[in-house]
Coordinates of C-alpha atoms and ligand atoms in Angstrom, one line a residue:
M534 CA 16.3 -25.5 -9.6
G535 CA 13.8 -27.5 -7.8
G536 CA 16.4 -28.3 -5.1
S537 CA 15.5 -30.2 -2.0
R538 CA 14.4 -28.6 1.2
T539 CA 17.1 -27.4 3.5
R540 CA 15.2 -25.3 6.0
K541 CA 16.5 -25.8 9.5
G542 CA 14.1 -26.9 12.3
S543 CA 11.5 -28.2 9.9
H544 CA 9.6 -31.3 11.1
L545 CA 8.9 -32.2 7.6
Q546 CA 11.2 -35.0 6.6
P547 CA 12.2 -35.8 3.0
G548 CA 10.1 -38.6 1.8
Q549 CA 7.5 -38.2 4.5
A550 CA 4.3 -39.8 3.3
G551 CA 2.3 -37.7 0.9
L552 CA 4.5 -34.6 1.2
S553 CA 6.6 -33.3 -1.5
V554 CA 10.2 -32.3 -1.0
V555 CA 10.5 -30.6 -4.4
R556 CA 10.9 -26.8 -4.2
L557 CA 8.6 -24.5 -6.0
S558 CA 10.3 -22.9 -9.1
Q559 CA 9.6 -22.4 -12.8
A560 CA 10.9 -25.8 -13.6
A561 CA 8.9 -27.5 -10.9
L562 CA 5.5 -25.9 -11.9
G563 CA 4.3 -29.2 -13.3
G564 CA 4.1 -30.6 -9.8
L565 CA 2.0 -27.8 -8.4
A566 CA -1.5 -28.9 -7.3
T567 CA -4.1 -28.1 -9.9
H568 CA -6.2 -26.1 -7.5
V569 CA -3.5 -23.4 -7.2
A570 CA -4.5 -20.5 -9.5
R571 CA -1.8 -20.0 -12.1
L572 CA -0.2 -16.8 -13.4
G573 CA -2.2 -15.4 -16.2
Y574 CA 0.7 -13.6 -17.9
D575 CA 4.2 -14.1 -19.1
W576 CA 5.8 -13.2 -15.9
Q577 CA 9.4 -13.7 -16.8
A578 CA 9.1 -11.4 -19.8
Q579 CA 8.1 -8.4 -17.6
A580 CA 10.6 -5.7 -17.0
C581 CA 10.8 -4.2 -13.5
G582 CA 9.0 -0.8 -12.9
I583 CA 9.0 -0.8 -9.1
V584 CA 11.7 -1.0 -6.5
H585 CA 10.3 -2.1 -3.1
F586 CA 12.1 -1.6 0.2
G587 CA 11.0 -4.2 2.9
I588 CA 10.0 -7.3 1.0
G589 CA 8.4 -9.0 4.0
A590 CA 5.2 -10.9 4.3
F591 CA 2.9 -7.8 4.2
H592 CA 4.3 -6.6 0.9
R593 CA 4.0 -10.0 -0.6
A594 CA 0.4 -10.4 0.5
H595 CA -0.6 -6.9 -0.5
Q596 CA 1.1 -4.6 -3.0
A597 CA 2.8 -7.5 -4.8
A598 CA -0.5 -9.3 -5.1
Y599 CA -2.2 -6.3 -6.5
T600 CA 0.6 -5.7 -9.0
D601 CA 0.6 -9.3 -10.0
A602 CA -3.2 -9.1 -10.6
A603 CA -2.7 -5.9 -12.6
M604 CA -0.2 -7.6 -14.9
A605 CA -2.5 -10.6 -15.2
A606 CA -5.2 -8.1 -16.3
G607 CA -3.0 -7.0 -19.1
D608 CA -0.7 -4.3 -17.6
R609 CA 2.9 -4.8 -18.6
D610 CA 6.4 -4.3 -17.1
W611 CA 5.6 -3.7 -13.5
R612 CA 7.6 -6.4 -11.9
I613 CA 9.1 -5.5 -8.6
T614 CA 12.8 -5.5 -7.5
G615 CA 12.8 -6.2 -3.8
V616 CA 15.3 -4.7 -1.4
S617 CA 16.0 -6.2 2.0
L618 CA 17.7 -3.7 4.2
R619 CA 19.1 -6.2 6.7
S620 CA 18.8 -9.9 6.3
G621 CA 19.1 -12.2 3.3
D622 CA 16.2 -14.4 4.4
V623 CA 13.7 -13.3 1.7
A624 CA 16.3 -13.6 -1.0
A625 CA 17.1 -17.1 0.2
Q626 CA 13.3 -17.9 0.1
L627 CA 12.5 -16.4 -3.3
D628 CA 15.6 -16.4 -5.5
P629 CA 15.9 -20.3 -5.7
Q630 CA 12.2 -20.2 -6.6
D631 CA 12.7 -17.8 -9.6
G632 CA 10.8 -15.2 -7.5
L633 CA 7.7 -17.4 -7.4
Y634 CA 5.6 -17.9 -4.2
T635 CA 2.1 -18.8 -3.3
L636 CA -0.4 -16.7 -1.4
T637 CA -3.1 -18.5 0.5
E638 CA -6.2 -16.7 1.8
R639 CA -7.8 -18.4 4.8
S640 CA -11.0 -18.0 6.6
G641 CA -12.6 -20.8 8.7
E642 CA -12.1 -24.1 6.9
D643 CA -11.8 -22.3 3.5
A644 CA -8.5 -21.7 1.8
S645 CA -7.6 -20.6 -1.7
T646 CA -4.2 -20.3 -3.1
R647 CA -2.7 -18.5 -6.1
L648 CA 0.7 -18.2 -7.5
I649 CA 2.4 -14.8 -7.6
G650 CA 5.1 -13.9 -10.1
A651 CA 5.4 -10.1 -9.5
I652 CA 8.7 -10.2 -7.7
G653 CA 11.8 -10.3 -9.8
Q654 CA 15.1 -10.3 -8.0
V655 CA 15.6 -9.6 -4.3
I656 CA 18.7 -7.5 -3.5
V657 CA 20.2 -7.9 0.0
A658 CA 21.3 -4.3 0.4
P659 CA 24.2 -4.8 2.8
E660 CA 25.8 -7.3 0.5
N661 CA 25.2 -5.3 -2.7
P662 CA 24.5 -1.6 -2.0
S663 CA 25.4 -0.5 -5.5
A664 CA 22.7 -2.8 -7.0
V665 CA 20.1 -1.0 -4.9
I666 CA 21.3 2.4 -6.2
A667 CA 21.4 1.1 -9.8
A668 CA 17.8 -0.2 -9.4
I669 CA 16.5 3.2 -8.2
A670 CA 18.4 4.9 -11.1
D671 CA 17.3 2.5 -13.7
P672 CA 15.3 4.2 -16.5
G673 CA 12.5 1.6 -16.2
T674 CA 11.9 2.4 -12.5
R675 CA 9.0 4.7 -12.0
I676 CA 8.0 3.9 -8.4
V677 CA 9.9 3.2 -5.2
S678 CA 7.6 1.8 -2.5
F679 CA 8.2 1.0 1.1
T680 CA 7.0 -1.3 3.9
V681 CA 9.9 -0.8 6.2
T682 CA 7.7 -0.6 9.4
E683 CA 7.4 2.5 11.5
K684 CA 10.9 2.4 12.8
G685 CA 12.4 2.3 9.3
Y686 CA 11.7 6.0 8.9
V687 CA 14.2 6.8 11.8
R688 CA 12.1 9.4 13.5
A689 CA 12.8 11.1 16.8
A690 CA 10.0 11.4 19.4
D691 CA 8.9 14.8 17.9
G692 CA 8.6 13.2 14.4
S693 CA 11.7 14.8 12.9
L694 CA 14.6 12.8 11.5
D695 CA 16.6 11.2 14.4
W696 CA 20.1 12.4 13.6
S697 CA 21.4 10.7 16.7
N698 CA 20.6 7.4 15.1
A699 CA 23.9 5.6 14.2
A700 CA 22.7 4.3 10.8
L701 CA 21.3 7.7 9.7
A702 CA 24.5 9.5 10.9
S703 CA 26.6 7.0 8.9
D704 CA 24.5 7.6 5.8
A705 CA 24.7 11.3 6.2
A706 CA 28.4 11.1 6.5
G707 CA 28.5 9.7 3.0
N708 CA 29.4 6.1 3.7
A709 CA 29.0 4.1 0.5
A710 CA 27.0 1.2 2.0
S711 CA 23.9 3.0 3.2
R712 CA 21.9 1.7 6.1
T713 CA 18.7 3.6 5.8
I714 CA 16.2 4.2 3.0
Y715 CA 17.4 7.8 2.9
G716 CA 21.0 7.0 2.0
Y717 CA 19.9 4.7 -0.9
L718 CA 17.3 7.1 -2.1
A719 CA 19.7 10.1 -2.1
A720 CA 22.3 8.2 -4.1
G721 CA 19.7 6.8 -6.6
L722 CA 17.9 10.1 -7.0
A723 CA 21.2 12.0 -7.5
R724 CA 22.1 9.5 -10.3
R725 CA 18.7 10.0 -12.0
R726 CA 19.1 13.8 -11.9
A727 CA 22.6 13.6 -13.3
S728 CA 21.3 11.3 -16.2
G729 CA 18.4 13.6 -17.0
L730 CA 15.9 10.9 -16.0
P731 CA 12.5 11.8 -14.6
G732 CA 11.7 11.9 -10.9
L733 CA 10.0 9.0 -9.1
T734 CA 6.9 8.3 -7.1
L735 CA 7.9 7.4 -3.5
L736 CA 5.0 5.2 -2.3
C737 CA 4.9 4.8 1.5
C738 CA 2.9 1.8 2.5
D739 CA 3.5 1.9 6.2
N740 CA 1.0 2.6 9.0
L741 CA 2.0 6.2 9.7
A742 CA -0.4 9.1 9.8
D743 CA -0.2 11.1 6.5
N744 CA 2.4 8.6 5.4
G745 CA 3.2 10.2 2.1
R746 CA 3.7 13.7 3.5
Q747 CA 5.8 12.3 6.3
L748 CA 8.1 10.6 3.9
Q749 CA 8.3 13.7 1.7
R750 CA 9.1 15.8 4.8
L751 CA 11.7 13.4 6.1
M752 CA 13.4 12.9 2.7
T753 CA 13.5 16.6 2.2
A754 CA 15.1 17.1 5.6
Y755 CA 17.7 14.5 4.8
L756 CA 18.6 16.1 1.5
E757 CA 18.6 19.6 2.8
R758 CA 21.3 18.5 5.2
T759 CA 23.3 16.3 2.9
E760 CA 22.7 17.6 -0.6
P761 CA 20.6 20.8 -0.8
A762 CA 20.6 21.1 -4.6
L763 CA 19.0 17.6 -4.8
A764 CA 16.3 18.7 -2.3
D765 CA 14.9 21.2 -4.8
W766 CA 14.9 18.6 -7.6
F767 CA 13.3 16.1 -5.3
L768 CA 10.5 18.5 -4.4
R769 CA 9.9 19.4 -8.0
E770 CA 10.3 16.1 -9.8
C771 CA 9.1 13.5 -7.3
R772 CA 5.8 12.8 -5.7
C773 CA 4.9 11.1 -2.4
P774 CA 1.2 10.2 -2.4
S775 CA -0.3 9.0 0.9
T776 CA -1.8 5.6 1.1
M777 CA -4.0 3.5 3.3
V778 CA -3.0 -0.2 3.3
D779 CA -4.9 -2.9 5.0
R780 CA -4.5 -6.7 5.2
I781 CA -3.8 -8.8 8.2
V782 CA -0.7 -11.0 7.5
P783 CA 0.7 -13.0 10.3
A784 CA 4.4 -13.9 10.3
M785 CA 4.9 -17.3 8.8
T786 CA 6.1 -20.2 10.9
D787 CA 7.7 -23.5 9.8
A788 CA 4.4 -25.3 10.6
D789 CA 2.6 -22.9 8.3
R790 CA 5.0 -23.7 5.5
D791 CA 4.6 -27.4 6.0
W792 CA 0.8 -26.9 5.9
V793 CA 1.2 -25.1 2.6
A794 CA 3.5 -27.8 1.2
G795 CA 0.8 -30.4 2.1
K796 CA -1.8 -28.3 0.2
I797 CA 0.2 -27.4 -3.0
G798 CA 2.4 -30.4 -3.5
L799 CA 5.6 -28.4 -3.6
V800 CA 7.8 -26.9 -0.9
D801 CA 7.4 -23.1 -0.9
E802 CA 9.8 -21.3 1.4
G803 CA 8.3 -18.0 0.3
A804 CA 4.7 -18.9 1.1
I805 CA 2.4 -16.4 2.7
L806 CA -0.9 -17.0 4.5
T807 CA -3.4 -14.1 4.9
E808 CA -7.1 -13.2 5.3
R809 CA -9.5 -12.7 2.4
F810 CA -9.9 -9.0 3.1
T811 CA -7.6 -6.6 1.4
Q812 CA -7.8 -2.8 0.8
W813 CA -5.5 -0.2 -0.7
V814 CA -6.5 3.4 -1.0
I815 CA -4.0 5.7 -2.7
E816 CA -3.8 9.4 -3.5
D817 CA -3.7 9.8 -7.2
D818 CA -0.6 12.0 -7.3
F819 CA 2.1 10.1 -9.2
A820 CA 5.3 11.6 -10.8
G821 CA 4.9 9.4 -13.9
P822 CA 3.2 6.2 -15.0
R823 CA 1.8 3.7 -12.6
P824 CA 0.2 0.2 -12.8
R825 CA -3.5 0.2 -13.6
W826 CA -4.2 -0.9 -10.0
E827 CA -7.7 0.5 -10.2
A828 CA -8.5 -2.4 -12.5
V829 CA -7.8 -4.8 -9.6
G830 CA -9.6 -3.2 -6.7
V831 CA -7.3 -0.3 -5.6
Q832 CA -9.2 2.9 -4.8
F833 CA -7.7 6.1 -6.1
V834 CA -8.8 9.2 -4.2
A835 CA -7.9 12.9 -3.9
D836 CA -7.3 12.7 -0.2
V837 CA -6.7 9.5 1.8
S838 CA -6.6 11.0 5.3
A839 CA -10.1 10.0 6.4
Y840 CA -9.4 6.3 5.4
E841 CA -6.0 6.4 7.0
A842 CA -7.2 7.9 10.3
A843 CA -10.1 5.4 10.6
K844 CA -7.8 2.5 9.8
L845 CA -5.0 3.6 12.1
R846 CA -7.2 4.5 15.1
M847 CA -9.8 1.7 14.8
L848 CA -8.0 -1.3 13.3
N849 CA -4.5 -0.7 14.5
G850 CA -5.6 1.0 17.7
A851 CA -7.7 -2.0 18.6
H852 CA -4.9 -4.3 17.5
S853 CA -2.4 -2.8 19.9
A854 CA -4.9 -2.8 22.7
L855 CA -5.6 -6.5 22.0
A856 CA -1.8 -7.2 22.1
Y857 CA -1.0 -5.6 25.4
L858 CA -4.2 -6.4 27.2
G859 CA -4.4 -9.9 25.7
L860 CA -0.8 -10.8 26.5
E861 CA -1.3 -9.8 30.1
R862 CA -4.3 -12.1 30.3
G863 CA -2.3 -15.1 29.0
H864 CA -3.4 -15.1 25.4
A865 CA -1.2 -15.8 22.4
F866 CA -3.4 -15.0 19.4
V867 CA -5.7 -12.1 18.3
H868 CA -8.7 -14.4 18.0
Q869 CA -8.3 -15.5 21.6
A870 CA -7.9 -12.0 23.0
V871 CA -10.9 -10.6 21.1
A872 CA -13.1 -13.4 22.5
D873 CA -12.0 -12.6 26.1
P874 CA -15.1 -11.1 28.0
V875 CA -12.8 -8.7 29.8
V876 CA -10.9 -7.5 26.8
R877 CA -13.6 -7.4 24.2
P878 CA -15.7 -4.6 25.8
L879 CA -12.6 -2.4 26.0
I880 CA -11.8 -3.0 22.3
E881 CA -15.3 -2.3 21.3
K882 CA -15.3 1.0 23.3
I883 CA -12.0 2.0 21.8
M884 CA -13.3 1.5 18.3
R885 CA -17.0 2.4 18.5
E886 CA -16.6 5.4 20.9
E887 CA -13.2 6.7 21.6
A888 CA -11.6 6.4 18.1
A889 CA -14.8 6.9 16.2
A890 CA -15.4 10.2 18.0
T891 CA -12.2 11.6 16.4
L892 CA -13.2 10.8 12.9
A893 CA -15.0 13.4 10.8
P894 CA -18.6 12.3 10.1
A895 CA -18.1 14.1 6.7
S896 CA -15.8 11.3 5.6
G897 CA -18.9 9.1 5.1
I898 CA -17.3 6.2 6.9
D899 CA -19.9 4.2 8.9
T900 CA -17.7 3.6 12.0
F901 CA -20.2 1.2 13.6
A902 CA -20.3 -1.0 10.6
Y903 CA -16.5 -0.7 10.2
A904 CA -16.0 -1.8 13.8
D905 CA -18.3 -4.9 13.2
R906 CA -16.3 -5.8 10.2
L907 CA -13.0 -5.5 12.1
L908 CA -14.3 -7.6 15.0
D909 CA -15.1 -10.3 12.4
R910 CA -11.6 -10.1 11.0
F911 CA -10.0 -10.3 14.4
S912 CA -12.1 -13.4 15.2
N913 CA -10.6 -15.3 12.2
S914 CA -9.0 -18.2 14.1
A915 CA -7.6 -19.7 10.8
L916 CA -5.1 -16.8 10.8
Q917 CA -3.2 -17.6 14.0
H918 CA -2.1 -13.9 14.3
R919 CA 0.3 -13.7 17.2
L920 CA -0.2 -10.9 19.8
V921 CA 3.6 -10.6 20.2
Q922 CA 3.9 -9.6 16.5
I923 CA 1.6 -6.6 17.1
A924 CA 3.2 -5.8 20.5
M925 CA 6.5 -5.2 18.7
D926 CA 7.8 -1.6 18.4
G927 CA 5.0 -0.1 20.4
S928 CA 6.8 3.2 21.0
Q929 CA 6.6 3.7 17.2
K930 CA 3.0 2.7 16.9
I931 CA 1.1 4.2 19.8
P932 CA 1.4 7.9 18.8
Q933 CA -0.7 7.5 15.6
R934 CA -2.9 4.7 17.1
W935 CA -3.7 6.0 20.5
L936 CA -2.1 9.3 21.4
E937 CA -3.5 11.4 18.5
P938 CA -7.0 10.3 19.3
L939 CA -6.4 10.9 23.0
A940 CA -5.2 14.4 22.2
I941 CA -8.3 15.1 20.0
N942 CA -10.7 13.7 22.6
Q943 CA -9.0 15.6 25.4
A944 CA -9.3 18.9 23.5
A945 CA -13.0 18.2 23.1
G946 CA -13.4 17.5 26.9
R947 CA -13.8 13.7 26.5
M948 CA -12.1 11.1 28.7
C949 CA -11.0 7.8 27.0
P950 CA -11.0 5.2 29.7
A951 CA -10.6 2.2 27.4
T952 CA -7.7 3.7 25.5
L953 CA -6.1 4.6 28.8
E954 CA -6.5 1.0 30.0
A955 CA -4.7 -0.1 26.9
L956 CA -2.0 2.6 27.4
A957 CA -1.5 1.4 31.0
A958 CA -1.0 -2.2 29.7
W959 CA 1.6 -0.9 27.3
C960 CA 3.4 0.9 30.1
R961 CA 3.5 -2.3 32.1
H962 CA 4.6 -4.2 29.0
V963 CA 7.7 -1.9 28.5
R964 CA 8.7 -2.2 32.2
G965 CA 10.0 -5.5 30.8
D966 CA 9.7 -7.7 33.8
S967 CA 7.1 -10.1 32.4
R968 CA 8.4 -10.7 28.9
P969 CA 11.1 -9.5 26.5
V970 CA 10.4 -6.1 24.9
D971 CA 11.0 -5.9 21.2
D972 CA 11.2 -2.1 20.6
P973 CA 13.9 0.2 19.4
R974 CA 13.4 2.3 22.6
A975 CA 13.2 -0.7 24.9
R976 CA 16.3 0.1 26.9
E977 CA 15.5 3.8 27.3
L978 CA 11.9 3.0 28.4
A979 CA 13.2 0.4 31.0
D980 CA 15.6 3.0 32.3
I981 CA 12.9 5.5 32.7
W982 CA 10.9 3.0 34.6
K983 CA 13.9 2.3 36.9
T984 CA 14.5 6.0 37.7
K985 CA 10.9 7.2 37.9
G986 CA 9.2 4.1 39.4
A987 CA 5.4 3.4 39.4
T988 CA 4.5 6.9 40.7
G989 CA 6.5 8.8 38.2
I990 CA 6.4 6.8 35.0
S991 CA 3.1 8.2 33.5
A992 CA 4.2 11.8 34.0
A993 CA 7.7 11.0 32.6
L994 CA 6.1 9.5 29.5
F995 CA 2.9 11.6 29.0
G996 CA 3.2 14.7 31.2
E997 CA 4.4 18.1 30.2
N998 CA 7.9 17.6 28.7
G999 CA 7.2 13.8 28.7
Q1000 CA 8.7 11.5 26.1
F1001 CA 5.5 11.7 24.0
A1002 CA 4.6 15.3 24.6
A1003 CA 4.9 16.1 20.9
T1004 CA 1.7 14.1 20.3
W1005 CA -0.2 14.2 23.6
V1006 CA 0.2 15.9 27.0
A1007 CA -2.1 14.1 29.4
S1008 CA -4.6 16.1 31.4
P1009 CA -4.3 15.8 35.2
S1010 CA -7.2 13.4 35.3
A1011 CA -5.7 11.2 32.6
L1012 CA -2.4 11.1 34.5
A1013 CA -4.3 10.2 37.7
F1014 CA -6.1 7.4 35.8
L1015 CA -2.8 6.0 34.6
D1016 CA -1.1 6.4 38.0
Q1017 CA -3.8 4.4 39.6
R1018 CA -3.4 1.6 37.0
L1019 CA 0.3 1.5 37.3
A1020 CA 0.6 1.7 41.2
Ligands
CS2_750 C1 -0.7 -4.7 13.1 C2 -0.7 -4.4 11.6 O1 1.4 -5.6 13.7 C3 0.7 -4.6 13.8 O2 1.0 -3.6 14.4 O3 -1.6 -3.8 13.8 O4 0.4 -5.0 11.0 C4 -2.0 -4.8 11.0 O5 -2.2 -6.2 11.0 C5 -2.1 -4.3 9.6 O6 -1.9 -2.9 9.6 C6 -3.5 -4.6 9.0 O7 -3.6 -3.9 7.8

């Protein structure tokens, strides 16, 4: 406990003036700066009620923070067992700290930090697959939640399960060490059913349209192929409410962790920096008990789709546009791109006109005010939110962020020049000749570029029978617009 810092590449040297080298942990709490808000509950006495897949920065700044606050408000036994599907990085950050980490909200010069104790153990799935299954099958577990990013759902271009994916095929073949969420869930749910335990709520917290229904459909498809009897039980006993999750959480850097250490007096390898804004809207359709998240700001609604569509098309749609347009113009961070006089009008047009036109006025969302709020959030230079982080996995993001609104507008006879400018920037991005492309379909997209060239690429991607035809088939004028930008 309280071991010394071992992180590679840190410029913080042990003994450097004024900076602690003692690691955050239960035993080291006495050394934590007094301004850090303490846990208001007996965190180590809490049993786990949630298993969470994808224990990255977003989860720790969002769902874990809400759950921590719910327990501080008197709710009990909702600690979270984290599951990392790939690397052991988060386990190495949190386990030596007894699961503790700090969350710092930053805006301008202001920062406030609180301690979070909601995460219990972190299981590194490839090292310990049976522990993942045991956690899902534990009688205390009531909710399994997910932030595994868009690609974690292993969808083909038409939105169905991608059975050609090697990891999914390996799971479906019954390999004991699963590689996707589906393999682990199937094994855990089978064990629950066999033990007569109740079903679970599967809570998708990723930026997919209709995220709960998508997860339910995909999980059902997986079970129908691998274990049909369990598919019926799953549909009967489990629930998959849709959610809208929102908080901007940049990936942490070593420099950020050093900044936090200077502020809190201890080294926190699990530290997270985020904005003050946070929002979580959830459909109130749970299979069993849930935390009293409503006591700590979560909105429970009957139908989340209006919130979800506004957030995906306005916030995330603008984000992706900032990423591809901003990178082309030499920017590194969101706050720089949004201040660029060439980029900003496009972003405003996407949000205020093109995305807004697709949102039902009946939802009561004031899209103009929402856009103002988003522009403020994007301008927060204290966040240092990197454009490359948002540019990642574009093939998985653009359908719900841009292509659905393009399809809706096109059907209503409206052109979307600003969204098309952004789409052209994404096409140039995936050509891959200006910077590395971090995308599960990078190789395929580069090959399409090679064979089709600048005159054929837009039709190959967005024409009839194009790669994205399941979501949007571009009109001749939209294709002509893209062709002109890609020439
Ligand atoms: C971003 C999101 O990286 C991205 O694609 O658009 O992570 C965004 O920051 C969050 O959805 C905000 O809630």
